[in-house]
């Protein structure tokens, strides 16, 4: 990857709404160069989607998120892909990651209630033949998401102490 392409990607990753004109100015490119780079990146699948990071707590949404760790058994010569493809097709599953260490896979899932997430894990995930063990961690608060700080610390000003 050349530096021009990297710079365009970094600008878009930081702000998906940035205009091609702004990218051109920041990267020292022409607008046509930026247009061509972005078009090529979209067509090749490097740019998968333009995304907005939303503070759902601040928006008043009551969704529950959980991280589910899975220990799985694999059939020879098949690998993880068939199971992973099955997992990421569930609408509750927000992300699927292959891990090193004790667990093989990590899922981030969402639901309206803890009970809904627990039933999803019990009925849809734990029942899969390759899944040997699950551990569920409910997310209590998200402080940072996709590089964006969601929790701004309240600045409490203290009164000076006088003798």
mmCIF file of N, CA and C in Angstrom, residues 56-145:
data_model
loop_
_atom_site.group_PDB
_atom_site.id
_atom_site.type_symbol
_atom_site.label_atom_id
_atom_site.label_comp_id
_atom_site.label_asym_id
_atom_site.label_seq_id
_atom_site.Cartn_x
_atom_site.Cartn_y
_atom_site.Cartn_z
ATOM 1 N N UNK A 56 -25.045 4.666 22.513
ATOM 2 C CA UNK A 56 -26.422 4.226 22.705
ATOM 3 C C UNK A 56 -26.935 4.549 24.105
ATOM 4 N N UNK A 57 -26.062 4.564 25.092
ATOM 5 C CA UNK A 57 -26.503 4.944 26.437
ATOM 6 C C UNK A 57 -26.998 6.386 26.437
ATOM 7 N N UNK A 58 -26.224 7.269 25.807
ATOM 8 C CA UNK A 58 -26.601 8.676 25.739
ATOM 9 C C UNK A 58 -27.871 8.867 24.913
ATOM 10 N N UNK A 59 -28.057 8.030 23.902
ATOM 11 C CA UNK A 59 -29.254 8.109 23.065
ATOM 12 C C UNK A 59 -30.489 7.551 23.781
ATOM 13 N N UNK A 60 -30.267 6.898 24.914
ATOM 14 C CA UNK A 60 -31.388 6.375 25.692
ATOM 15 C C UNK A 60 -31.814 4.976 25.296
ATOM 16 N N UNK A 61 -30.991 4.276 24.510
ATOM 17 C CA UNK A 61 -31.325 2.913 24.114
ATOM 18 C C UNK A 61 -30.890 1.959 25.209
ATOM 19 N N UNK A 62 -31.690 0.971 25.450
ATOM 20 C CA UNK A 62 -31.441 0.052 26.553
ATOM 21 C C UNK A 62 -30.905 -1.306 26.103
ATOM 22 N N UNK A 63 -30.213 -1.381 24.982
ATOM 23 C CA UNK A 63 -29.661 -2.660 24.539
ATOM 24 C C UNK A 63 -28.628 -3.190 25.516
ATOM 25 N N UNK A 64 -28.539 -4.505 25.574
ATOM 26 C CA UNK A 64 -27.567 -5.196 26.407
ATOM 27 C C UNK A 64 -26.553 -5.850 25.477
ATOM 28 N N UNK A 65 -25.284 -5.717 25.831
ATOM 29 C CA UNK A 65 -24.214 -6.326 25.041
ATOM 30 C C UNK A 65 -23.480 -7.339 25.901
ATOM 31 N N UNK A 66 -23.001 -8.390 25.250
ATOM 32 C CA UNK A 66 -22.236 -9.405 25.963
ATOM 33 C C UNK A 66 -21.116 -9.895 25.065
ATOM 34 N N UNK A 67 -20.032 -10.296 25.697
ATOM 35 C CA UNK A 67 -18.924 -10.940 25.011
ATOM 36 C C UNK A 67 -19.002 -12.413 25.385
ATOM 37 N N UNK A 68 -19.107 -13.247 24.380
ATOM 38 C CA UNK A 68 -19.235 -14.684 24.587
ATOM 39 C C UNK A 68 -17.948 -15.345 24.105
ATOM 40 N N UNK A 69 -17.272 -16.051 25.003
ATOM 41 C CA UNK A 69 -16.070 -16.790 24.626
ATOM 42 C C UNK A 69 -16.461 -18.241 24.385
ATOM 43 N N UNK A 70 -15.954 -18.803 23.297
ATOM 44 C CA UNK A 70 -16.313 -20.167 22.925
ATOM 45 C C UNK A 70 -15.088 -21.053 22.853
ATOM 46 N N UNK A 71 -15.199 -22.243 23.448
ATOM 47 C CA UNK A 71 -14.255 -23.323 23.192
ATOM 48 C C UNK A 71 -14.949 -24.240 22.208
ATOM 49 N N UNK A 72 -14.280 -24.560 21.120
ATOM 50 C CA UNK A 72 -14.911 -25.382 20.094
ATOM 51 C C UNK A 72 -14.036 -26.575 19.738
ATOM 52 N N UNK A 73 -14.670 -27.614 19.222
ATOM 53 C CA UNK A 73 -13.931 -28.753 18.684
ATOM 54 C C UNK A 73 -14.060 -28.694 17.170
ATOM 55 N N UNK A 74 -12.981 -28.968 16.499
ATOM 56 C CA UNK A 74 -12.973 -28.873 15.045
ATOM 57 C C UNK A 74 -12.889 -30.253 14.416
ATOM 58 N N UNK A 75 -13.523 -30.381 13.277
ATOM 59 C CA UNK A 75 -13.345 -31.596 12.497
ATOM 60 C C UNK A 75 -12.095 -31.418 11.646
ATOM 61 N N UNK A 76 -11.383 -32.489 11.426
ATOM 62 C CA UNK A 76 -10.157 -32.423 10.631
ATOM 63 C C UNK A 76 -10.429 -31.831 9.256
ATOM 64 N N UNK A 77 -9.498 -31.040 8.813
ATOM 65 C CA UNK A 77 -9.435 -30.439 7.478
ATOM 66 C C UNK A 77 -10.543 -29.432 7.181
ATOM 67 N N UNK A 78 -11.428 -29.168 8.133
ATOM 68 C CA UNK A 78 -12.489 -28.190 7.889
ATOM 69 C C UNK A 78 -12.105 -26.827 8.461
ATOM 70 N N UNK A 79 -11.511 -26.790 9.646
ATOM 71 C CA UNK A 79 -11.144 -25.530 10.272
ATOM 72 C C UNK A 79 -12.325 -24.832 10.919
ATOM 73 N N UNK A 80 -12.153 -23.545 11.181
ATOM 74 C CA UNK A 80 -13.156 -22.753 11.895
ATOM 75 C C UNK A 80 -14.221 -22.169 10.971
ATOM 76 N N UNK A 81 -13.921 -22.038 9.693
ATOM 77 C CA UNK A 81 -14.773 -21.255 8.802
ATOM 78 C C UNK A 81 -16.243 -21.694 8.753
ATOM 79 N N UNK A 82 -16.573 -22.973 8.640
ATOM 80 C CA UNK A 82 -18.009 -23.321 8.615
ATOM 81 C C UNK A 82 -18.759 -22.876 9.871
ATOM 82 N N UNK A 83 -18.144 -23.031 11.031
ATOM 83 C CA UNK A 83 -18.783 -22.593 12.275
ATOM 84 C C UNK A 83 -18.881 -21.072 12.316
ATOM 85 N N UNK A 84 -17.807 -20.399 11.954
ATOM 86 C CA UNK A 84 -17.797 -18.934 11.962
ATOM 87 C C UNK A 84 -18.877 -18.386 11.024
ATOM 88 N N UNK A 85 -19.007 -18.981 9.845
ATOM 89 C CA UNK A 85 -20.038 -18.524 8.908
ATOM 90 C C UNK A 85 -21.434 -18.706 9.485
ATOM 91 N N UNK A 86 -21.634 -19.753 10.205
ATOM 92 C CA UNK A 86 -22.936 -19.980 10.848
ATOM 93 C C UNK A 86 -23.175 -18.947 11.950
ATOM 94 N N UNK A 87 -22.142 -18.662 12.732
ATOM 95 C CA UNK A 87 -22.269 -17.718 13.840
ATOM 96 C C UNK A 87 -22.540 -16.303 13.351
ATOM 97 N N UNK A 88 -21.796 -15.835 12.350
ATOM 98 C CA UNK A 88 -21.980 -14.436 11.968
ATOM 99 C C UNK A 88 -23.272 -14.173 11.205
ATOM 100 N N UNK A 89 -23.997 -15.197 10.876
ATOM 101 C CA UNK A 89 -25.299 -15.003 10.234
ATOM 102 C C UNK A 89 -26.424 -14.703 11.237
ATOM 103 N N UNK A 90 -26.209 -14.968 12.506
ATOM 104 C CA UNK A 90 -27.208 -14.611 13.520
ATOM 105 C C UNK A 90 -27.258 -13.085 13.639
ATOM 106 N N UNK A 91 -28.432 -12.478 13.569
ATOM 107 C CA UNK A 91 -28.508 -11.011 13.662
ATOM 108 C C UNK A 91 -28.058 -10.473 15.028
ATOM 109 N N UNK A 92 -28.123 -11.297 16.057
ATOM 110 C CA UNK A 92 -27.682 -10.856 17.392
ATOM 111 C C UNK A 92 -26.164 -10.718 17.476
ATOM 112 N N UNK A 93 -25.444 -11.376 16.599
ATOM 113 C CA UNK A 93 -23.979 -11.385 16.650
ATOM 114 C C UNK A 93 -23.432 -10.143 15.950
ATOM 115 N N UNK A 94 -22.735 -9.317 16.725
ATOM 116 C CA UNK A 94 -22.165 -8.065 16.210
ATOM 117 C C UNK A 94 -20.751 -8.256 15.678
ATOM 118 N N UNK A 95 -19.987 -9.188 16.273
ATOM 119 C CA UNK A 95 -18.634 -9.462 15.795
ATOM 120 C C UNK A 95 -18.240 -10.885 16.164
ATOM 121 N N UNK A 96 -17.327 -11.443 15.381
ATOM 122 C CA UNK A 96 -16.771 -12.771 15.626
ATOM 123 C C UNK A 96 -15.271 -12.663 15.429
ATOM 124 N N UNK A 97 -14.523 -13.127 16.417
ATOM 125 C CA UNK A 97 -13.053 -13.059 16.342
ATOM 126 C C UNK A 97 -12.442 -14.407 16.714
ATOM 127 N N UNK A 98 -11.408 -14.805 15.970
ATOM 128 C CA UNK A 98 -10.613 -15.979 16.301
ATOM 129 C C UNK A 98 -9.569 -15.548 17.311
ATOM 130 N N UNK A 99 -9.405 -16.315 18.381
ATOM 131 C CA UNK A 99 -8.507 -15.947 19.470
ATOM 132 C C UNK A 99 -7.361 -16.938 19.623
ATOM 133 N N UNK A 100 -6.332 -16.487 20.292
ATOM 134 C CA UNK A 100 -5.323 -17.413 20.803
ATOM 135 C C UNK A 100 -5.602 -17.580 22.288
ATOM 136 N N UNK A 101 -5.084 -18.638 22.896
ATOM 137 C CA UNK A 101 -5.297 -18.833 24.327
ATOM 138 C C UNK A 101 -6.331 -19.901 24.608
ATOM 139 N N UNK A 102 -6.956 -19.802 25.781
ATOM 140 C CA UNK A 102 -7.884 -20.826 26.253
ATOM 141 C C UNK A 102 -9.120 -20.952 25.360
ATOM 142 N N UNK A 103 -9.647 -19.828 24.893
ATOM 143 C CA UNK A 103 -10.849 -19.851 24.072
ATOM 144 C C UNK A 103 -10.480 -19.723 22.603
ATOM 145 N N UNK A 104 -11.331 -20.268 21.759
ATOM 146 C CA UNK A 104 -11.072 -20.254 20.325
ATOM 147 C C UNK A 104 -11.704 -19.066 19.616
ATOM 148 N N UNK A 105 -12.914 -18.721 20.029
ATOM 149 C CA UNK A 105 -13.654 -17.650 19.371
ATOM 150 C C UNK A 105 -14.244 -16.704 20.405
ATOM 151 N N UNK A 106 -14.413 -15.453 19.995
ATOM 152 C CA UNK A 106 -15.079 -14.447 20.815
ATOM 153 C C UNK A 106 -16.191 -13.830 19.982
ATOM 154 N N UNK A 107 -17.385 -13.780 20.560
ATOM 155 C CA UNK A 107 -18.526 -13.147 19.909
ATOM 156 C C UNK A 107 -18.925 -11.931 20.719
ATOM 157 N N UNK A 108 -19.318 -10.876 20.043
ATOM 158 C CA UNK A 108 -20.000 -9.777 20.703
ATOM 159 C C UNK A 108 -21.443 -9.864 20.228
ATOM 160 N N UNK A 109 -22.365 -9.946 21.184
ATOM 161 C CA UNK A 109 -23.777 -10.082 20.838
ATOM 162 C C UNK A 109 -24.586 -8.984 21.517
ATOM 163 N N UNK A 110 -25.762 -8.711 20.960
ATOM 164 C CA UNK A 110 -26.629 -7.705 21.572
ATOM 165 C C UNK A 110 -28.053 -8.231 21.641
ATOM 166 N N UNK A 111 -28.803 -7.677 22.572
ATOM 167 C CA UNK A 111 -30.209 -8.018 22.752
ATOM 168 C C UNK A 111 -30.879 -6.933 23.561
ATOM 169 N N UNK A 112 -32.172 -7.040 23.708
ATOM 170 C CA UNK A 112 -32.923 -6.022 24.458
ATOM 171 C C UNK A 112 -32.779 -6.197 25.974
ATOM 172 N N UNK A 113 -32.568 -7.439 26.423
ATOM 173 C CA UNK A 113 -32.450 -7.703 27.862
ATOM 174 C C UNK A 113 -31.363 -8.745 28.097
ATOM 175 N N UNK A 114 -30.920 -8.843 29.343
ATOM 176 C CA UNK A 114 -29.955 -9.884 29.701
ATOM 177 C C UNK A 114 -30.567 -11.260 29.473
ATOM 178 N N UNK A 115 -31.841 -11.392 29.778
ATOM 179 C CA UNK A 115 -32.532 -12.671 29.596
ATOM 180 C C UNK A 115 -32.549 -13.068 28.118
ATOM 181 N N UNK A 116 -32.797 -12.105 27.245
ATOM 182 C CA UNK A 116 -32.811 -12.381 25.807
ATOM 183 C C UNK A 116 -31.437 -12.853 25.324
ATOM 184 N N UNK A 117 -30.384 -12.196 25.785
ATOM 185 C CA UNK A 117 -29.020 -12.604 25.409
ATOM 186 C C UNK A 117 -28.718 -13.985 25.976
ATOM 187 N N UNK A 118 -29.093 -14.228 27.230
ATOM 188 C CA UNK A 118 -28.833 -15.527 27.853
ATOM 189 C C UNK A 118 -29.562 -16.647 27.101
ATOM 190 N N UNK A 119 -30.811 -16.405 26.704
ATOM 191 C CA UNK A 119 -31.545 -17.408 25.936
ATOM 192 C C UNK A 119 -30.913 -17.632 24.569
ATOM 193 N N UNK A 120 -30.435 -16.562 23.948
ATOM 194 C CA UNK A 120 -29.770 -16.702 22.651
ATOM 195 C C UNK A 120 -28.548 -17.612 22.779
ATOM 196 N N UNK A 121 -27.747 -17.383 23.809
ATOM 197 C CA UNK A 121 -26.553 -18.208 24.020
ATOM 198 C C UNK A 121 -26.963 -19.651 24.307
ATOM 199 N N UNK A 122 -27.937 -19.834 25.174
ATOM 200 C CA UNK A 122 -28.355 -21.187 25.560
ATOM 201 C C UNK A 122 -29.016 -21.950 24.413
ATOM 202 N N UNK A 123 -29.824 -21.257 23.628
ATOM 203 C CA UNK A 123 -30.600 -21.947 22.598
ATOM 204 C C UNK A 123 -29.938 -21.994 21.227
ATOM 205 N N UNK A 124 -29.144 -20.984 20.897
ATOM 206 C CA UNK A 124 -28.579 -20.907 19.539
ATOM 207 C C UNK A 124 -27.091 -21.226 19.481
ATOM 208 N N UNK A 125 -26.336 -20.823 20.491
ATOM 209 C CA UNK A 125 -24.876 -20.994 20.450
ATOM 210 C C UNK A 125 -24.453 -22.294 21.122
ATOM 211 N N UNK A 126 -24.881 -22.489 22.351
ATOM 212 C CA UNK A 126 -24.458 -23.675 23.114
ATOM 213 C C UNK A 126 -24.916 -24.980 22.475
ATOM 214 N N UNK A 127 -25.971 -24.924 21.691
ATOM 215 C CA UNK A 127 -26.502 -26.143 21.083
ATOM 216 C C UNK A 127 -25.771 -26.557 19.810
ATOM 217 N N UNK A 128 -24.884 -25.696 19.303
ATOM 218 C CA UNK A 128 -24.128 -26.063 18.102
ATOM 219 C C UNK A 128 -23.164 -27.191 18.431
ATOM 220 N N UNK A 129 -23.079 -28.159 17.554
ATOM 221 C CA UNK A 129 -22.312 -29.377 17.804
ATOM 222 C C UNK A 129 -20.843 -29.107 18.138
ATOM 223 N N UNK A 130 -20.225 -28.147 17.459
ATOM 224 C CA UNK A 130 -18.797 -27.894 17.667
ATOM 225 C C UNK A 130 -18.511 -27.126 18.959
ATOM 226 N N UNK A 131 -19.522 -26.486 19.535
ATOM 227 C CA UNK A 131 -19.313 -25.660 20.733
ATOM 228 C C UNK A 131 -19.249 -26.569 21.959
ATOM 229 N N UNK A 132 -18.097 -26.555 22.616
ATOM 230 C CA UNK A 132 -17.873 -27.382 23.799
ATOM 231 C C UNK A 132 -18.174 -26.647 25.099
ATOM 232 N N UNK A 133 -17.887 -25.337 25.099
ATOM 233 C CA UNK A 133 -18.029 -24.557 26.335
ATOM 234 C C UNK A 133 -18.197 -23.089 25.965
ATOM 235 N N UNK A 134 -19.030 -22.391 26.729
ATOM 236 C CA UNK A 134 -19.174 -20.937 26.540
ATOM 237 C C UNK A 134 -18.984 -20.234 27.873
ATOM 238 N N UNK A 135 -18.475 -19.026 27.798
ATOM 239 C CA UNK A 135 -18.416 -18.136 28.953
ATOM 240 C C UNK A 135 -18.977 -16.798 28.500
ATOM 241 N N UNK A 136 -19.963 -16.303 29.234
ATOM 242 C CA UNK A 136 -20.641 -15.064 28.870
ATOM 243 C C UNK A 136 -20.232 -13.950 29.826
ATOM 244 N N UNK A 137 -19.823 -12.827 29.268
ATOM 245 C CA UNK A 137 -19.471 -11.628 30.037
ATOM 246 C C UNK A 137 -20.422 -10.514 29.580
ATOM 247 N N UNK A 138 -21.292 -10.053 30.462
ATOM 248 C CA UNK A 138 -22.175 -8.949 30.108
ATOM 249 C C UNK A 138 -21.415 -7.637 30.233
ATOM 250 N N UNK A 139 -21.580 -6.777 29.247
ATOM 251 C CA UNK A 139 -20.916 -5.471 29.239
ATOM 252 C C UNK A 139 -21.728 -4.538 30.128
ATOM 253 N N UNK A 140 -21.066 -3.996 31.144
ATOM 254 C CA UNK A 140 -21.754 -3.099 32.075
ATOM 255 C C UNK A 140 -21.733 -1.655 31.589
ATOM 256 N N UNK A 141 -20.608 -1.251 30.996
ATOM 257 C CA UNK A 141 -20.477 0.108 30.471
ATOM 258 C C UNK A 141 -19.384 0.099 29.413
ATOM 259 N N UNK A 142 -19.603 0.835 28.336
ATOM 260 C CA UNK A 142 -18.592 0.976 27.296
ATOM 261 C C UNK A 142 -18.002 2.371 27.409
ATOM 262 N N UNK A 143 -16.693 2.428 27.576
ATOM 263 C CA UNK A 143 -16.009 3.712 27.709
ATOM 264 C C UNK A 143 -15.399 4.182 26.396
ATOM 265 N N UNK A 144 -15.049 3.226 25.527
ATOM 266 C CA UNK A 144 -14.439 3.564 24.255
ATOM 267 C C UNK A 144 -14.871 2.535 23.224
ATOM 268 N N UNK A 145 -15.284 3.005 22.049
ATOM 269 C CA UNK A 145 -15.771 2.117 20.988
ATOM 270 C C UNK A 145 -15.147 2.547 19.669
#
